[in-house]
Coordinates of C-alpha atoms and ligand atoms in Angstrom, one line a residue:
M155 CA 52.9 -31.1 280.5
K156 CA 55.7 -29.5 278.5
L157 CA 59.0 -28.8 280.9
T158 CA 61.2 -26.0 279.4
D159 CA 64.3 -24.5 281.1
S160 CA 65.2 -20.8 281.6
H161 CA 66.8 -20.9 278.3
G162 CA 63.3 -21.5 276.8
R163 CA 64.1 -25.2 275.9
T164 CA 62.1 -28.2 276.0
I165 CA 63.5 -30.8 278.6
N166 CA 62.0 -34.3 278.0
Y167 CA 64.6 -36.9 278.0
L168 CA 66.3 -38.6 281.0
R169 CA 70.1 -40.0 280.7
L170 CA 70.1 -42.8 283.8
S171 CA 73.2 -44.7 284.3
V172 CA 72.8 -47.8 286.0
T173 CA 76.2 -48.6 287.1
D174 CA 79.7 -47.2 286.9
R175 CA 81.2 -51.1 285.7
C176 CA 82.2 -52.1 282.4
N177 CA 83.6 -54.8 280.5
M178 CA 85.7 -52.5 278.6
R179 CA 88.2 -50.0 278.8
C180 CA 87.7 -47.5 275.8
R181 CA 90.8 -44.9 275.5
Y182 CA 88.8 -41.7 275.4
C183 CA 86.6 -43.0 278.3
M184 CA 88.5 -44.3 281.0
P185 CA 92.1 -44.9 281.9
A186 CA 93.4 -48.2 281.2
E187 CA 92.9 -49.3 285.0
G188 CA 89.6 -48.4 284.9
V189 CA 88.0 -45.9 287.3
P190 CA 87.7 -46.2 290.9
L191 CA 84.4 -48.3 291.3
K192 CA 82.1 -47.3 293.5
E193 CA 81.0 -49.0 296.9
H194 CA 77.9 -51.7 296.5
E195 CA 76.0 -49.1 298.8
A196 CA 76.5 -46.4 297.0
I197 CA 74.9 -47.5 293.7
L198 CA 71.3 -46.9 293.4
S199 CA 68.9 -49.9 294.1
Y200 CA 66.6 -50.5 290.9
E201 CA 63.6 -49.5 293.2
E202 CA 65.6 -46.0 293.8
L203 CA 66.1 -45.6 290.1
L204 CA 62.4 -46.1 289.4
L205 CA 61.7 -43.6 292.1
I206 CA 63.8 -40.9 290.0
T207 CA 62.2 -42.1 286.8
E208 CA 58.7 -42.1 288.2
A209 CA 59.8 -37.9 289.0
A210 CA 61.1 -37.4 286.0
L211 CA 57.8 -38.4 284.1
A212 CA 55.7 -36.6 286.7
I213 CA 57.3 -33.3 286.0
G214 CA 56.9 -33.5 281.9
V215 CA 60.2 -36.0 280.5
E216 CA 59.0 -38.4 278.4
K217 CA 62.1 -40.4 276.7
V218 CA 64.5 -41.9 279.0
R219 CA 67.8 -43.8 278.1
I220 CA 69.5 -46.1 280.1
T221 CA 73.5 -46.1 280.0
G222 CA 76.3 -46.5 282.3
G223 CA 79.3 -47.9 282.1
E224 CA 77.8 -50.5 280.5
P225 CA 74.5 -51.2 281.5
L226 CA 74.3 -54.6 280.5
V227 CA 76.4 -55.9 283.0
R228 CA 74.5 -55.0 285.7
G229 CA 72.5 -57.7 287.1
G230 CA 68.7 -57.9 286.9
I231 CA 68.6 -55.2 284.3
V232 CA 65.8 -56.9 281.9
G233 CA 63.5 -57.1 284.7
F234 CA 64.3 -53.2 285.6
L235 CA 63.7 -52.4 282.2
A236 CA 60.3 -54.2 282.2
Q237 CA 59.5 -52.3 285.0
L238 CA 60.5 -49.0 283.7
S239 CA 58.7 -50.2 280.0
A240 CA 55.3 -50.2 282.2
L241 CA 55.5 -46.6 283.7
P242 CA 52.4 -44.8 282.6
G243 CA 54.1 -41.5 280.7
L244 CA 56.8 -43.4 279.7
R245 CA 56.9 -43.1 275.7
H246 CA 60.4 -43.7 274.6
L247 CA 62.8 -46.3 276.4
A248 CA 66.1 -46.9 275.1
L249 CA 69.6 -48.0 276.0
T250 CA 73.2 -47.5 275.1
T251 CA 75.5 -50.5 274.8
N252 CA 78.8 -51.5 274.0
G253 CA 77.1 -54.3 272.4
L254 CA 79.1 -57.4 273.8
K255 CA 76.4 -58.8 275.4
L256 CA 74.0 -58.3 273.1
T257 CA 74.0 -61.4 271.4
E258 CA 73.3 -63.6 274.8
M259 CA 70.6 -61.1 276.1
A260 CA 68.5 -59.0 272.5
T261 CA 65.6 -61.3 272.4
D262 CA 65.2 -60.6 276.8
L263 CA 65.7 -57.1 275.8
Y264 CA 63.3 -56.8 273.5
R265 CA 60.6 -58.9 275.5
A266 CA 61.4 -56.5 278.6
G267 CA 59.8 -53.7 276.2
L268 CA 62.8 -51.8 275.1
Q269 CA 62.3 -49.9 272.1
R270 CA 65.8 -49.0 271.1
L271 CA 69.0 -49.8 271.2
N272 CA 72.5 -47.7 270.5
V273 CA 75.5 -49.5 270.0
S274 CA 78.9 -47.8 270.4
L275 CA 81.4 -48.6 267.5
D276 CA 84.5 -46.5 266.6
S277 CA 85.8 -49.1 264.2
L278 CA 84.7 -51.5 261.7
N279 CA 88.2 -52.7 261.4
P280 CA 89.1 -55.5 264.2
A281 CA 92.9 -54.5 264.7
T282 CA 91.7 -50.4 265.2
F283 CA 88.5 -51.6 267.1
A284 CA 90.6 -53.6 269.5
D285 CA 93.4 -50.9 270.0
I286 CA 90.7 -48.3 271.1
T287 CA 88.5 -50.7 273.2
R288 CA 91.8 -51.9 274.5
G289 CA 91.2 -55.6 273.7
G290 CA 87.3 -55.3 272.4
D291 CA 86.3 -58.3 270.0
L292 CA 84.8 -56.7 267.0
T293 CA 83.2 -59.8 265.7
K294 CA 81.2 -59.9 268.9
V295 CA 79.7 -56.4 268.4
L296 CA 78.6 -57.3 265.2
A297 CA 77.1 -60.4 265.7
G298 CA 75.1 -58.3 268.9
L299 CA 74.2 -56.2 266.2
D300 CA 72.5 -58.8 263.9
A301 CA 71.2 -60.5 266.8
A302 CA 69.0 -57.1 268.0
E303 CA 67.5 -57.2 264.7
A304 CA 66.8 -60.9 264.6
A305 CA 65.2 -60.1 268.1
G306 CA 62.8 -57.7 266.6
F307 CA 65.0 -54.6 267.5
P308 CA 65.0 -51.7 264.4
P309 CA 68.7 -51.3 263.2
P310 CA 70.7 -50.4 266.2
K311 CA 71.9 -46.8 265.9
L312 CA 75.3 -46.5 265.9
N313 CA 77.7 -44.1 268.1
V314 CA 81.0 -43.4 266.5
V315 CA 83.1 -41.3 268.4
I316 CA 85.7 -40.0 265.7
M317 CA 89.6 -39.5 266.5
A318 CA 92.0 -38.0 263.7
G319 CA 94.4 -40.3 262.6
V320 CA 92.7 -43.3 264.4
N321 CA 89.0 -44.1 262.5
D322 CA 88.8 -40.8 260.9
H323 CA 89.6 -42.6 257.7
E324 CA 86.7 -44.7 258.1
I325 CA 84.3 -42.3 257.7
I326 CA 83.0 -43.2 254.7
D327 CA 82.8 -46.9 255.3
F328 CA 80.2 -45.9 258.2
A329 CA 78.2 -43.8 256.0
E330 CA 78.2 -46.6 253.9
M331 CA 76.5 -48.6 256.3
T332 CA 73.5 -46.4 256.4
R333 CA 72.8 -47.5 252.9
R334 CA 74.0 -51.3 252.9
R335 CA 72.7 -52.3 256.4
G336 CA 70.2 -49.7 257.2
N337 CA 72.0 -48.9 260.5
S338 CA 71.6 -44.8 261.5
I339 CA 75.0 -43.6 262.5
R340 CA 75.7 -40.9 265.0
F341 CA 79.3 -39.4 264.6
I342 CA 80.1 -37.9 268.3
E343 CA 82.8 -35.4 268.4
Y344 CA 86.1 -36.7 270.5
M345 CA 85.3 -35.0 274.0
P346 CA 88.6 -34.5 276.4
V347 CA 87.5 -36.4 279.5
V348 CA 90.1 -38.7 280.4
K349 CA 92.5 -34.9 281.0
E350 CA 94.9 -36.2 277.9
E351 CA 97.1 -33.6 277.5
G352 CA 97.3 -32.3 273.5
W353 CA 93.5 -33.6 273.4
Q354 CA 93.1 -31.2 270.2
R355 CA 95.1 -33.3 267.7
F356 CA 92.1 -35.7 267.8
S357 CA 89.6 -33.4 267.2
V358 CA 87.7 -33.8 263.6
S359 CA 84.7 -31.4 263.7
G360 CA 81.3 -32.4 262.9
E361 CA 81.1 -30.1 259.9
D362 CA 84.4 -31.7 258.7
I363 CA 83.1 -34.9 259.2
I364 CA 80.0 -34.1 257.0
A365 CA 82.0 -32.2 254.3
R366 CA 83.9 -35.8 253.9
I367 CA 80.7 -37.6 253.6
A368 CA 79.3 -34.8 251.0
A369 CA 82.3 -35.0 249.0
R370 CA 81.3 -38.6 248.0
Y371 CA 77.7 -38.6 248.3
R372 CA 74.6 -36.2 247.7
L373 CA 73.1 -35.7 251.4
E374 CA 70.0 -34.3 252.5
P375 CA 68.8 -33.3 255.7
V376 CA 66.4 -34.9 258.0
D377 CA 63.9 -34.0 259.9
K378 CA 64.2 -34.0 263.5
G379 CA 62.3 -35.9 265.6
P380 CA 60.8 -34.8 268.9
Y381 CA 63.4 -36.3 271.3
A382 CA 66.5 -35.8 268.8
G383 CA 68.2 -33.4 270.7
P384 CA 71.5 -32.0 269.8
S385 CA 72.3 -33.9 267.1
R386 CA 72.0 -32.7 263.0
D387 CA 70.7 -35.5 260.5
F388 CA 71.2 -36.1 257.1
R389 CA 70.6 -39.0 254.7
I390 CA 71.9 -40.4 251.7
P391 CA 69.3 -40.6 249.5
G392 CA 68.0 -43.9 249.1
G393 CA 69.5 -44.9 252.4
K394 CA 67.3 -46.5 255.3
G395 CA 69.6 -45.1 257.9
S396 CA 70.6 -41.5 258.7
I397 CA 73.9 -39.7 259.5
G398 CA 73.8 -37.4 262.1
I399 CA 76.9 -35.1 264.0
I400 CA 77.0 -34.2 268.0
T401 CA 79.2 -31.3 267.6
A402 CA 79.6 -31.2 271.3
I403 CA 82.8 -29.1 271.0
S404 CA 82.7 -27.2 267.7
G405 CA 79.1 -25.7 268.1
H406 CA 75.2 -26.5 267.4
F407 CA 75.1 -28.2 270.8
C408 CA 73.7 -26.6 274.1
S409 CA 71.0 -24.9 272.0
D410 CA 69.2 -27.6 271.4
C411 CA 69.9 -29.6 274.3
N412 CA 66.6 -31.4 275.8
R413 CA 68.4 -33.9 278.7
I414 CA 69.2 -34.1 282.2
R415 CA 71.5 -36.8 283.5
V416 CA 71.3 -38.7 286.7
T417 CA 74.4 -41.1 287.3
S418 CA 74.2 -44.8 289.2
T419 CA 75.3 -42.9 292.5
G420 CA 72.3 -40.6 292.6
Q421 CA 74.0 -37.5 291.4
A422 CA 71.7 -35.3 288.7
K423 CA 73.6 -32.8 286.6
G424 CA 71.8 -30.3 284.1
C425 CA 75.2 -30.4 282.0
L426 CA 77.5 -32.7 280.9
F427 CA 80.6 -30.2 281.3
S428 CA 79.7 -28.7 284.4
D429 CA 80.8 -29.6 287.5
Q430 CA 77.3 -28.7 289.4
R431 CA 75.6 -31.7 290.8
T432 CA 72.6 -32.1 293.2
D433 CA 72.3 -35.5 295.5
L434 CA 69.3 -36.9 295.0
V435 CA 70.0 -39.7 297.7
P436 CA 68.2 -37.5 300.9
S437 CA 65.1 -37.4 298.6
L438 CA 65.8 -41.2 298.0
R439 CA 66.5 -42.8 301.6
P440 CA 63.8 -42.6 302.7
P441 CA 61.9 -42.1 299.5
D442 CA 60.1 -38.6 299.1
R443 CA 58.6 -38.1 295.7
D444 CA 57.5 -34.7 296.2
K445 CA 61.1 -33.8 297.2
L446 CA 62.4 -35.8 294.1
A447 CA 60.0 -33.8 291.8
A448 CA 61.3 -30.5 293.4
Q449 CA 64.8 -31.5 292.7
L450 CA 64.6 -32.2 289.5
R451 CA 62.8 -29.3 288.6
E452 CA 65.4 -27.4 290.2
I453 CA 68.0 -29.1 288.1
V454 CA 66.1 -28.3 284.7
S455 CA 65.8 -24.8 285.9
G456 CA 69.4 -24.4 286.8
K457 CA 70.5 -25.4 283.3
P458 CA 73.3 -23.5 282.3
E459 CA 72.5 -21.8 278.8
R460 CA 76.3 -23.5 277.3
H461 CA 79.5 -25.3 278.1
G462 CA 82.4 -23.7 278.0
I463 CA 84.9 -26.7 277.1
S464 CA 86.3 -25.4 274.2
C465 CA 87.6 -22.2 275.7
D466 CA 90.7 -21.5 277.0
T467 CA 89.9 -20.9 280.4
Y468 CA 87.8 -24.2 280.8
Q469 CA 88.4 -25.9 284.2
H470 CA 88.7 -29.6 283.2
Q471 CA 86.0 -31.4 284.9
N472 CA 87.2 -34.3 287.1
F473 CA 85.1 -37.3 285.7
T474 CA 84.4 -40.0 283.1
M475 CA 82.3 -40.7 280.7
A476 CA 81.5 -44.1 282.4
Q477 CA 80.5 -42.4 285.5
I478 CA 78.1 -40.0 283.9
G479 CA 77.0 -42.0 281.3
G480 CA 77.8 -40.1 278.5
Ligands
SAM287 N1 79.3 -48.4 277.7 C1 78.3 -48.3 276.9 C2 78.6 -47.8 275.4 O1 79.9 -47.6 275.0 O2 77.6 -47.6 274.5 C3 77.3 -46.8 277.4 C4 78.0 -45.8 278.2 S1 79.2 -44.8 277.2 C5 79.9 -44.0 278.5 C6 78.0 -44.0 276.4 C7 78.6 -43.1 275.3 O3 79.8 -42.1 275.4 C8 79.5 -44.1 274.1 O4 79.0 -44.0 272.9 C9 80.8 -43.4 274.1 O5 81.0 -43.7 272.7 C10 80.4 -42.1 274.4 N2 81.8 -41.7 275.2 C11 82.5 -42.3 276.1 N3 83.5 -41.0 276.1 C12 83.7 -40.3 274.8 C13 84.5 -39.3 274.7 N4 85.9 -38.8 275.6 N5 84.0 -38.5 273.8 C14 82.9 -38.8 273.1 N6 82.0 -39.9 273.2 C15 82.6 -40.6 274.7
SF4_288 FE1 82.8 -48.7 278.7 FE2 81.2 -47.8 277.4 FE3 83.2 -46.1 278.7 FE4 83.8 -47.9 276.3 S1 82.5 -46.1 276.4 S2 84.6 -47.7 278.2 S3 82.3 -49.1 276.5 S4 81.7 -47.2 279.3

């Protein structure tokens, strides 16, 4: 069953956040002191998250990505993934992580039926990495990448948020990784979510990123897979990994949007940058599958055509990526 929104886009992808907690404090994602954490009872149980996923699959979603906060810090995550991966209709199960806990968890995650890992990695330089993440240990993340492959995963896809003057001088090093290690790289335009004054000074457009790589290497376009969504992908001929750009700010983004999001407190969103959200909790406590499916359908049909984050009139939303899941 094909699920489409009122702008003709196919919606086949659910991003499900399982926690607002995190063991890092990336500068672009949350303030140094972290975000005010939700009370324990406000966070959905795994049973409730499963109900949401089942309802999403029933209306036509095929791919689920588990995110957070940091999903690997929530207790019981491996068992939850095993339950998810057994759901009929789920064709693709992925998880986005900062990689800190991968060394100890990769084998269990693989055995649970998780198919793909995306790892956020913004610098290959230990000092820059520690600066961006406010103290993160690069060696742990790199060891986690190796552990993931040793466990049986394909080389994790790397999410790299590029910021001018911070890590944009590493664009070529990351591109080189697609040849050297076979990881695919997804460059993400920096988005102003922490209400930083003058955030535009960090902006590097996706076009600029690709132009810098193209000045060094020949790039060939890569065909989009069925769940690719708003990224545009290229490859250095002979390279195993692809190089993608997510131009959330500069364009080519909304027209290919294929997703809905649900936070760990059961707030469903049709657009990352909209303040419109639907509370799914009344359909969960007590559980009402039909009502849940109807709410999700409504979110899909109410998806706005585009976000207005680049407009001067954009009203800054009060959220952090750690609460929504990126
Ligand atoms: N903790 C996990 C991680 O870091 O991969 C999953 C959650 S994190 C919120 C999901 C993604 O959002 C990460 O790839 C992160 O780089 C991205 N992200 C967070 N804040 C961002 C921002 N201001 N601009 C662009 N991407 C951002
Ligand atoms: Fe944590 Fe991920 Fe946000 Fe970094 S981007 S602070 S790892 S949730």
